[in-house]
Amino acid sequence: MFKNLFSSKETKSIFLVLPEINFESEDEYFDILKTHSVSKETALKFDEFRELIFEDEKLTKMFDYENQEKHNRILLKNEKNLTFRKFKEHTFSNINLSENGINQLGGTPPPEISFINNSNVKFQYLGFISPRNKYLDYVTSPLHLFVPVYTDFTKIYLDYSKENVISILDTDDELEEIEYLYEELEENDENVIYKTLKFNFQESDELGEIGHSGIPLWVQYPEIPKCPKTNETMNFIVQLNSGPEITSSPENFLEENLEFGGGNGNLYVFYSPKSNIACYLFQGS
């Protein structure tokens, strides 16, 4: 009796950087925690973030912060059953161009890399992510990025399970539905090549223009992919933004700047180290 009267409940908090959304299911909730968890210090760097408060492992309160104003978010019925689970707190890091960078944007793939494309859709080489990045320890070998930039694609999986061989994993027959945004590229036998830029990921308090790692900043509703082979939540690698910083080689293509979806969106790259599958997502406004 006295124990119940005088004991205090254990309180914990989780901070998330993401849009104001409802947790529709427990599965979606844990996907969000795995992908969007940050420290309180990191959360305070953003204009908008969410704080989840747990008492004795149960979610009891939720607050949405906007421009330093705190708003109480009433829990929905299904959200009251959600429990505490600790995931890695991600560090927000911008793409910082550097001649000595360990990662690369643009250029051409190394001769030992074979990209098997059995479709009629042209994929562009966007560079690679190095396995030597401090906060991307699940990338154990260079992750070479191939994307059909100048199409209306929304999601594509690539298979990296064979050494130096990358192939398309067309899970939903999406390639058959893809259309080019530029007739000039569809009719031209030559592909687009981007100028080579070296870069590092650098911790920052501000949002970079080219892109970033750590947590995805969604244009639309969060779309965290599951690996088609393991059905496990994939790890976020990098977000690349449309913009003038990444350009094609001179006279290589009429659209000089790298523009996803015609320039109104971003590219999100996820990866599963267990299966060596990468997912490329596009979201636009």
Coordinates of C-alpha atoms in Angstrom, one line a residue:
M1 CA 0.0 0.0 0.0
F2 CA 2.7 2.5 1.0
K3 CA 4.8 1.5 -2.0
N4 CA 2.0 2.4 -4.3
L5 CA 1.4 5.8 -2.6
F6 CA 5.0 7.0 -2.5
S7 CA 6.7 5.3 -5.5
S8 CA 7.3 7.5 -8.6
K9 CA 6.8 6.4 -12.2
E10 CA 9.9 6.1 -14.4
T11 CA 9.7 8.8 -17.1
K12 CA 11.5 8.7 -20.5
S13 CA 11.5 10.8 -23.6
I14 CA 12.1 10.2 -27.3
F15 CA 12.7 13.1 -29.7
L16 CA 11.7 12.8 -33.4
V17 CA 12.3 15.1 -36.3
L18 CA 9.3 14.5 -38.7
P19 CA 6.0 16.0 -39.9
E20 CA 3.0 16.1 -37.6
I21 CA 1.6 12.7 -38.3
N22 CA -0.5 10.1 -36.6
F23 CA 0.9 6.7 -35.7
E24 CA -1.5 4.5 -37.7
S25 CA 0.0 1.2 -36.5
E26 CA 2.6 -0.2 -34.1
D27 CA 4.7 -1.3 -37.1
E28 CA 4.7 2.2 -38.6
Y29 CA 5.5 3.6 -35.1
F30 CA 8.6 1.5 -34.7
D31 CA 9.7 2.3 -38.3
I32 CA 9.5 6.0 -37.4
L33 CA 11.4 5.5 -34.1
K34 CA 14.2 3.6 -35.9
T35 CA 14.5 6.2 -38.7
H36 CA 13.8 9.6 -37.0
S37 CA 15.1 9.3 -33.5
V38 CA 17.5 12.1 -32.5
S39 CA 18.9 13.5 -29.3
K40 CA 17.2 16.5 -27.6
E41 CA 20.2 18.6 -28.6
T42 CA 19.7 17.7 -32.2
A43 CA 15.9 18.2 -32.1
L44 CA 16.3 21.7 -30.8
K45 CA 18.2 22.7 -34.0
F46 CA 15.0 22.2 -36.0
D47 CA 12.0 24.5 -36.2
E48 CA 9.7 21.5 -35.9
F49 CA 10.1 18.3 -33.9
R50 CA 8.1 15.9 -31.7
E51 CA 8.6 14.7 -28.1
L52 CA 7.2 11.4 -26.9
I53 CA 6.9 10.9 -23.1
F54 CA 6.6 7.5 -21.5
E55 CA 5.7 6.5 -18.0
D56 CA 6.6 3.0 -17.0
E57 CA 7.4 2.2 -20.6
K58 CA 3.9 3.3 -21.8
L59 CA 3.3 6.4 -24.1
T60 CA 1.4 8.9 -22.0
K61 CA 2.0 12.3 -23.6
M62 CA 3.0 13.7 -27.0
F63 CA 4.2 17.3 -27.8
D64 CA 4.7 18.9 -31.1
Y65 CA 7.1 21.9 -31.2
E66 CA 6.9 24.5 -33.9
N67 CA 9.2 27.6 -33.9
Q68 CA 9.9 27.1 -30.1
E69 CA 6.2 26.8 -29.3
K70 CA 5.1 23.7 -27.5
H71 CA 1.7 22.2 -28.5
N72 CA 0.1 19.3 -26.6
R73 CA -0.9 16.5 -29.1
I74 CA -3.9 14.5 -27.8
L75 CA -3.1 10.8 -28.1
L76 CA -5.3 8.7 -30.3
K77 CA -6.9 5.5 -29.0
N78 CA -4.4 3.2 -30.7
E79 CA -1.4 5.4 -29.7
K80 CA -2.1 4.9 -26.0
N81 CA -1.0 1.2 -26.4
L82 CA 2.5 2.2 -27.8
T83 CA 5.5 1.3 -25.7
F84 CA 9.0 2.6 -25.3
R85 CA 11.8 1.2 -27.4
K86 CA 15.3 2.7 -27.6
F87 CA 16.8 3.1 -31.0
K88 CA 20.0 4.8 -32.2
E89 CA 19.8 8.6 -32.0
H90 CA 20.8 9.9 -35.5
T91 CA 23.2 12.7 -36.1
F92 CA 22.2 15.2 -38.8
S93 CA 25.1 15.8 -41.3
N94 CA 25.1 17.9 -44.4
I95 CA 26.9 17.2 -47.6
N96 CA 30.1 19.3 -47.5
L97 CA 32.0 19.6 -50.8
S98 CA 35.7 19.0 -50.4
E99 CA 38.6 18.0 -52.7
N100 CA 39.6 15.5 -50.1
G101 CA 36.1 14.1 -49.6
I102 CA 35.7 10.3 -49.2
N103 CA 32.3 10.3 -51.0
Q104 CA 31.6 11.3 -54.5
L105 CA 28.8 12.9 -56.5
G106 CA 28.7 12.4 -60.3
G107 CA 31.5 11.1 -62.5
T108 CA 31.5 7.7 -64.0
P109 CA 31.5 4.3 -62.3
P110 CA 34.8 2.5 -61.8
P111 CA 35.5 -0.1 -64.6
E112 CA 35.2 -3.0 -62.2
I113 CA 31.6 -2.1 -61.4
S114 CA 29.0 -3.7 -63.6
F115 CA 25.4 -2.3 -63.7
I116 CA 23.1 -4.8 -65.2
N117 CA 20.1 -3.0 -66.8
N118 CA 17.7 -5.3 -68.6
S119 CA 15.1 -2.6 -69.0
N120 CA 14.7 0.1 -71.6
V121 CA 15.0 2.8 -69.0
K122 CA 18.3 4.8 -68.7
F123 CA 19.8 5.0 -65.3
Q124 CA 22.3 7.8 -64.4
Y125 CA 25.3 7.3 -62.2
L126 CA 25.2 9.7 -59.2
G127 CA 28.5 8.7 -57.5
F128 CA 29.1 6.6 -54.4
I129 CA 28.9 6.6 -50.6
S130 CA 32.1 5.4 -48.9
P131 CA 32.1 2.8 -46.2
R132 CA 34.4 5.1 -44.1
N133 CA 31.7 7.5 -43.0
K134 CA 31.5 7.8 -39.2
Y135 CA 27.7 7.5 -38.8
L136 CA 27.1 5.1 -41.7
D137 CA 28.8 2.0 -40.2
Y138 CA 26.3 -0.4 -41.9
V139 CA 27.7 0.6 -45.3
T140 CA 30.6 -1.9 -45.5
S141 CA 31.7 -1.3 -49.2
P142 CA 31.2 1.6 -51.6
L143 CA 27.6 2.1 -52.4
H144 CA 27.4 3.1 -56.0
L145 CA 24.3 5.1 -56.8
F146 CA 22.3 4.5 -60.0
V147 CA 19.0 6.3 -60.6
P148 CA 16.6 6.9 -63.5
V149 CA 16.7 10.6 -62.8
Y150 CA 14.8 11.9 -65.8
T151 CA 11.7 9.7 -65.4
D152 CA 8.6 9.8 -63.2
F153 CA 9.8 6.8 -61.1
T154 CA 8.7 6.8 -57.4
K155 CA 10.5 3.7 -56.0
I156 CA 13.1 1.3 -57.2
Y157 CA 15.2 -1.4 -55.6
L158 CA 18.7 -2.3 -56.6
D159 CA 20.5 -5.6 -55.6
Y160 CA 24.2 -5.3 -54.5
S161 CA 24.5 -8.8 -53.2
K162 CA 27.1 -9.9 -55.8
E163 CA 30.5 -8.3 -55.5
N164 CA 31.0 -5.4 -58.1
V165 CA 27.6 -6.3 -59.7
I166 CA 24.5 -4.2 -59.4
S167 CA 21.2 -5.3 -60.8
I168 CA 17.6 -4.0 -60.8
L169 CA 15.1 -5.7 -58.5
D170 CA 11.8 -4.9 -60.2
T171 CA 9.5 -6.0 -57.4
D172 CA 6.3 -4.2 -58.6
D173 CA 6.9 -4.1 -62.4
E174 CA 7.3 -0.3 -61.9
L175 CA 9.9 -0.1 -64.7
E176 CA 7.2 -1.0 -67.2
E177 CA 5.1 2.0 -66.1
I178 CA 8.0 4.6 -66.1
E179 CA 7.8 7.5 -68.5
Y180 CA 10.6 9.9 -69.5
L181 CA 10.2 13.5 -68.6
Y182 CA 12.3 14.6 -71.6
E183 CA 11.9 13.1 -75.1
E184 CA 15.4 14.2 -76.0
L185 CA 16.9 11.8 -73.5
E186 CA 14.6 8.9 -74.5
E187 CA 15.6 9.2 -78.1
N188 CA 19.3 9.8 -77.5
D189 CA 21.6 6.8 -77.2
E190 CA 24.0 8.6 -75.0
N191 CA 23.4 8.9 -71.3
V192 CA 23.8 11.9 -68.9
I193 CA 27.1 12.2 -67.0
Y194 CA 27.5 14.6 -64.1
K195 CA 30.6 16.5 -63.1
T196 CA 32.6 14.9 -60.3
L197 CA 32.3 16.4 -56.9
K198 CA 34.0 15.0 -53.8
F199 CA 32.3 15.5 -50.4
N200 CA 32.2 14.5 -46.7
F201 CA 29.2 14.4 -44.3
Q202 CA 29.6 17.2 -41.8
E203 CA 27.5 17.8 -38.7
S204 CA 25.6 21.0 -39.0
D205 CA 22.9 23.2 -37.3
E206 CA 21.5 24.3 -40.7
L207 CA 19.9 22.5 -43.7
G208 CA 22.4 22.1 -46.6
E209 CA 21.4 22.8 -50.2
I210 CA 22.8 19.6 -51.8
G211 CA 21.6 17.0 -49.3
H212 CA 22.3 15.3 -46.0
S213 CA 22.5 12.1 -44.0
G214 CA 21.1 11.1 -40.6
I215 CA 17.3 11.5 -41.0
P216 CA 15.1 12.0 -44.0
L217 CA 13.2 15.2 -44.3
W218 CA 10.1 14.2 -46.2
V219 CA 8.3 16.4 -48.8
Q220 CA 5.1 14.3 -48.3
Y221 CA 4.1 11.6 -45.8
P222 CA 7.0 9.5 -44.5
E223 CA 7.6 6.4 -46.7
I224 CA 10.1 4.2 -44.9
P225 CA 10.7 1.2 -47.1
K226 CA 10.9 -2.5 -46.1
C227 CA 13.5 -4.7 -47.7
P228 CA 11.7 -6.9 -50.2
K229 CA 14.0 -9.9 -49.3
T230 CA 14.0 -9.7 -45.4
N231 CA 10.9 -7.5 -44.8
E232 CA 13.0 -5.5 -42.3
T233 CA 13.0 -1.8 -42.1
M234 CA 15.8 -0.3 -44.2
N235 CA 18.4 2.1 -43.0
F236 CA 18.4 5.7 -44.3
I237 CA 21.6 6.6 -46.1
V238 CA 21.3 10.0 -47.9
Q239 CA 18.9 12.5 -49.2
L240 CA 19.8 14.4 -52.4
N241 CA 17.9 17.6 -53.3
S242 CA 17.2 19.0 -56.8
G243 CA 19.3 22.1 -57.4
P244 CA 22.1 23.8 -59.3
E245 CA 25.0 22.5 -57.3
I246 CA 25.2 19.2 -59.3
T247 CA 25.5 19.8 -63.0
S248 CA 26.0 17.6 -66.1
S249 CA 29.1 17.7 -68.2
P250 CA 29.2 20.5 -70.9
E251 CA 26.8 19.9 -73.8
N252 CA 26.0 16.5 -72.3
F253 CA 22.3 17.2 -71.9
L254 CA 19.9 20.2 -72.3
E255 CA 19.0 20.2 -68.6
E256 CA 22.3 21.2 -67.0
N257 CA 21.2 20.9 -63.3
L258 CA 20.4 17.7 -61.4
E259 CA 16.6 17.8 -61.1
F260 CA 14.6 14.9 -59.7
G261 CA 11.1 14.7 -61.1
G262 CA 11.7 17.8 -63.2
G263 CA 13.1 19.8 -60.3
N264 CA 10.3 19.7 -57.8
G265 CA 11.5 16.9 -55.4
N266 CA 14.2 15.0 -53.6
L267 CA 15.8 11.6 -53.8
Y268 CA 15.9 9.3 -50.7
V269 CA 18.3 6.4 -50.5
F270 CA 17.8 3.5 -48.0
Y271 CA 19.9 0.3 -47.6
S272 CA 19.7 -3.1 -46.0
P273 CA 23.1 -4.4 -44.9
K274 CA 21.7 -7.9 -44.3
S275 CA 20.5 -8.4 -47.9
N276 CA 22.6 -5.8 -49.7
I277 CA 19.5 -4.2 -51.2
A278 CA 19.1 -0.5 -51.7
C279 CA 15.9 1.4 -52.2
Y280 CA 15.6 4.7 -54.1
L281 CA 12.6 6.8 -53.4
F282 CA 11.4 10.0 -55.0
Q283 CA 9.1 12.5 -53.3
G284 CA 8.0 15.8 -54.9
S285 CA 5.8 18.7 -54.0

